[in-house]
Short mmCIF file of C-alpha atoms in Angstrom, two decimals:
data_model
loop_
_atom_site.label_atom_id
_atom_site.label_comp_id
_atom_site.label_asym_id
_atom_site.label_seq_id
_atom_site.Cartn_x
_atom_site.Cartn_y
_atom_site.Cartn_z
CA MET K 29 41.77 54.76 85.62
CA THR K 30 43.14 51.85 83.58
CA ASN K 31 42.15 51.05 80.09
CA SER K 32 40.75 47.71 81.12
CA LYS K 33 38.20 49.38 83.43
CA LEU K 34 37.22 51.72 80.62
CA ASP K 35 36.88 48.81 78.24
CA ARG K 36 34.77 46.80 80.64
CA ARG K 37 32.51 49.80 81.27
CA LYS K 38 32.23 50.45 77.56
CA LYS K 39 31.33 46.84 76.89
CA TYR K 40 28.79 46.83 79.72
CA THR K 41 27.17 50.05 78.46
CA ARG K 42 26.88 48.75 74.90
CA MET K 43 25.51 45.45 76.11
CA VAL K 44 22.76 46.96 78.22
CA LEU K 45 21.83 49.39 75.40
CA LYS K 46 21.59 46.47 72.93
CA ASP K 47 19.58 44.33 75.34
CA SER K 48 17.21 47.21 75.91
CA LEU K 49 16.71 47.78 72.24
CA ILE K 50 15.97 44.04 71.74
CA LYS K 51 13.39 44.11 74.59
CA LEU K 52 11.73 47.12 73.01
CA LEU K 53 11.72 45.53 69.53
CA LYS K 54 9.62 42.63 70.90
CA GLU K 55 6.86 45.20 71.50
CA LYS K 56 7.10 47.67 68.66
CA GLN K 57 8.75 48.77 65.43
CA ILE K 58 12.19 50.50 65.43
CA SER K 59 10.54 53.63 64.12
CA ALA K 60 8.37 53.84 67.20
CA ILE K 61 11.28 53.46 69.63
CA THR K 62 13.04 56.49 70.96
CA VAL K 63 16.53 56.93 72.30
CA LYS K 64 14.96 58.12 75.58
CA GLU K 65 13.06 54.86 75.95
CA ILE K 66 16.21 52.80 75.37
CA CYS K 67 18.15 54.87 77.90
CA GLU K 68 15.45 54.58 80.50
CA LEU K 69 15.23 50.84 80.13
CA ALA K 70 19.04 50.48 80.17
CA ASP K 71 19.36 53.05 83.07
CA ILE K 72 21.93 54.93 81.05
CA ASN K 73 21.81 58.67 80.40
CA ARG K 74 21.38 59.92 76.89
CA SER K 75 24.75 61.56 76.57
CA THR K 76 26.29 58.14 77.24
CA PHE K 77 24.14 56.62 74.53
CA TYR K 78 25.24 59.27 72.06
CA ALA K 79 28.85 58.63 72.95
CA HIS K 80 28.39 55.08 71.48
CA PHE K 81 25.69 55.40 68.84
CA LEU K 82 24.13 57.99 66.59
CA ASP K 83 20.57 56.93 67.21
CA GLN K 84 18.33 53.86 67.61
CA TYR K 85 18.84 52.91 63.97
CA ASP K 86 22.64 53.02 64.34
CA LEU K 87 22.35 50.74 67.43
CA LEU K 88 20.16 48.29 65.56
CA GLU K 89 22.61 48.30 62.61
CA LYS K 90 25.50 47.50 65.02
CA ILE K 91 23.57 44.64 66.58
CA GLU K 92 22.82 43.13 63.14
CA GLU K 93 26.37 43.52 61.90
CA GLU K 94 27.74 41.90 65.12
CA ILE K 95 25.48 38.81 64.70
CA ILE K 96 26.46 38.39 61.02
CA GLU K 97 30.17 38.79 61.88
CA ASP K 98 29.78 36.39 64.88
CA MET K 99 27.85 33.83 62.65
CA GLY K 100 30.60 34.04 60.12
CA GLY K 101 33.32 33.34 62.71
CA TYR K 102 31.27 30.55 64.18
CA LEU K 103 30.87 28.86 60.78
CA ASN K 104 34.43 29.46 59.69
CA GLN K 105 35.71 27.19 62.48
CA ASN K 106 35.12 24.30 60.12
CA ASN K 107 35.79 23.72 56.43
CA TYR K 108 32.69 22.76 54.44
CA GLU K 109 34.05 22.05 50.96
CA LYS K 110 32.58 18.60 50.27
CA GLU K 111 28.96 18.10 49.39
CA GLU K 112 28.58 15.74 52.33
CA ASP K 113 29.35 18.71 54.63
CA ASP K 114 26.04 20.43 53.76
CA LEU K 115 24.26 18.77 56.61
CA GLN K 116 26.95 19.69 59.11
CA LEU K 117 26.87 23.37 57.85
CA LEU K 118 23.13 23.62 58.27
CA GLU K 119 23.33 22.03 61.68
CA ARG K 120 25.99 24.58 62.72
CA ILE K 121 23.79 27.43 61.50
CA LEU K 122 20.86 26.11 63.45
CA GLU K 123 22.96 25.65 66.58
CA TYR K 124 23.98 29.26 66.24
CA PHE K 125 20.37 30.31 66.09
CA VAL K 126 19.63 28.26 69.20
CA SER K 127 22.49 29.78 71.15
CA ASN K 128 21.29 33.34 70.10
CA HIS K 129 17.57 32.54 69.98
CA ASP K 130 16.20 35.61 71.64
CA VAL K 131 18.01 38.10 69.42
CA CYS K 132 17.69 36.17 66.22
CA GLN K 133 14.02 35.48 66.69
CA THR K 134 13.34 39.11 67.49
CA LEU K 135 15.29 40.37 64.47
CA LEU K 136 13.70 37.83 62.11
CA ASN K 137 10.18 38.60 63.31
CA GLU K 138 7.99 39.70 60.39
CA LYS K 139 6.33 42.38 62.55
CA ILE K 140 9.70 44.09 63.11
CA ASP K 141 11.01 46.29 60.32
CA THR K 142 14.73 45.45 60.25
CA SER K 143 17.18 44.66 57.50
CA PHE K 144 18.45 41.62 59.39
CA GLU K 145 16.75 38.99 57.13
CA LYS K 146 18.33 40.66 54.06
CA LYS K 147 21.72 40.58 55.74
CA VAL K 148 21.33 36.90 56.71
CA MET K 149 20.35 36.22 53.09
CA ALA K 150 23.30 38.05 51.71
CA PHE K 151 25.69 36.30 54.11
CA ALA K 152 24.20 32.84 53.33
CA HIS K 153 24.25 33.64 49.56
CA GLN K 154 27.93 34.54 49.71
CA SER K 155 28.79 31.52 51.76
CA PHE K 156 26.86 29.00 49.66
CA MET K 157 27.89 30.52 46.36
CA GLN K 158 31.50 30.08 47.22
CA LYS K 159 30.84 26.44 48.29
CA TRP K 160 28.76 25.67 45.18
CA LYS K 161 31.46 27.09 42.93
CA THR K 162 33.99 24.89 44.64
CA ILE K 163 32.05 21.77 43.81
CA ASN K 164 30.66 23.05 40.46
CA ARG K 165 27.14 22.09 41.34
CA PHE K 166 25.41 24.71 39.19
CA GLU K 167 26.15 26.80 36.21
CA ASN K 168 26.73 30.50 37.06
CA ASP K 169 23.45 31.79 35.47
CA LEU K 170 21.33 29.26 37.26
CA SER K 171 23.20 29.33 40.57
CA LYS K 172 21.95 32.71 41.72
CA TYR K 173 18.33 31.66 41.24
CA VAL K 174 18.82 28.29 42.92
CA SER K 175 20.72 30.01 45.76
CA THR K 176 18.00 32.65 46.30
CA PHE K 177 15.21 30.03 46.29
CA THR K 178 17.09 27.70 48.60
CA ILE K 179 18.19 30.39 51.10
CA SER K 180 14.85 32.15 51.18
CA GLY K 181 13.00 28.84 51.84
CA SER K 182 15.55 27.83 54.43
CA ILE K 183 15.25 31.11 56.34
CA HIS K 184 11.41 30.89 56.39
CA VAL K 185 11.65 27.20 57.63
CA ILE K 186 14.03 28.49 60.37
CA LYS K 187 11.51 31.27 61.31
CA VAL K 188 8.69 28.79 61.53
CA TRP K 189 10.83 26.47 63.67
CA SER K 190 11.84 29.35 65.91
CA ASN K 191 8.26 30.53 66.36
CA ASN K 192 7.30 26.90 67.24
CA GLY K 193 9.67 27.10 70.14
CA MET K 194 12.40 25.22 68.35
CA ASP K 195 10.45 21.98 68.77
CA LYS K 196 13.04 19.96 66.93
CA THR K 197 16.76 19.66 67.52
CA PRO K 198 19.15 21.51 65.22
CA LYS K 199 20.23 18.13 63.81
CA GLU K 200 16.56 17.19 63.03
CA MET K 201 15.92 20.56 61.37
CA ALA K 202 19.17 20.33 59.45
CA GLU K 203 18.07 16.95 58.09
CA ILE K 204 14.64 18.36 57.09
CA ILE K 205 16.13 21.37 55.34
CA ASN K 206 18.88 19.39 53.66
CA ASN K 207 16.37 16.83 52.45
CA LEU K 208 14.17 19.62 51.04
CA ILE K 209 17.21 21.18 49.31
CA LYS K 210 18.47 17.94 47.92
CA ASN K 211 15.25 16.12 47.01
CA GLY K 212 12.51 18.82 46.93
CA LEU K 213 9.00 17.91 47.94
CA SER K 214 9.36 14.51 46.32
CA GLY K 215 11.77 13.58 49.14
CA VAL K 216 9.36 14.45 51.96
#
């Protein structure tokens, strides 16, 4: 058997296991999901599951890490060094959420106990802190507070948007978020 067949089979197995976990997370907490349930839904036997993942928590961790890594790659396709690029960066983030809506909405659901929101915040904090240092927008002491406030608010706005069926385009939402960040409530 060739390596490409093994690779395809391995990718397929991981994909159906991930999809199965996401489906189950829509119904219940990770702590209430068993490996047996995941395997039954994926139509994969448990020994195959354990060949790829330690347990359901390891599978969830891998899903979260892949999304963060994928988001980083997606955003790194462009350079956002100028202040004017803020709107474009926000729009790209929102486009990413649209293209991965099902997974992102499930992992950002408040009823689901995952660490995904913290990972998104850490990723955004790192990305924005580097950008803000480049344009010297805030002093170092203040920047971590401004960043935390801005990112937390933005994530919650994205969650509300997602739960409303993404009733606005990514461009419209980027303009709303950017306006709130730049002008606060006085700009609304």
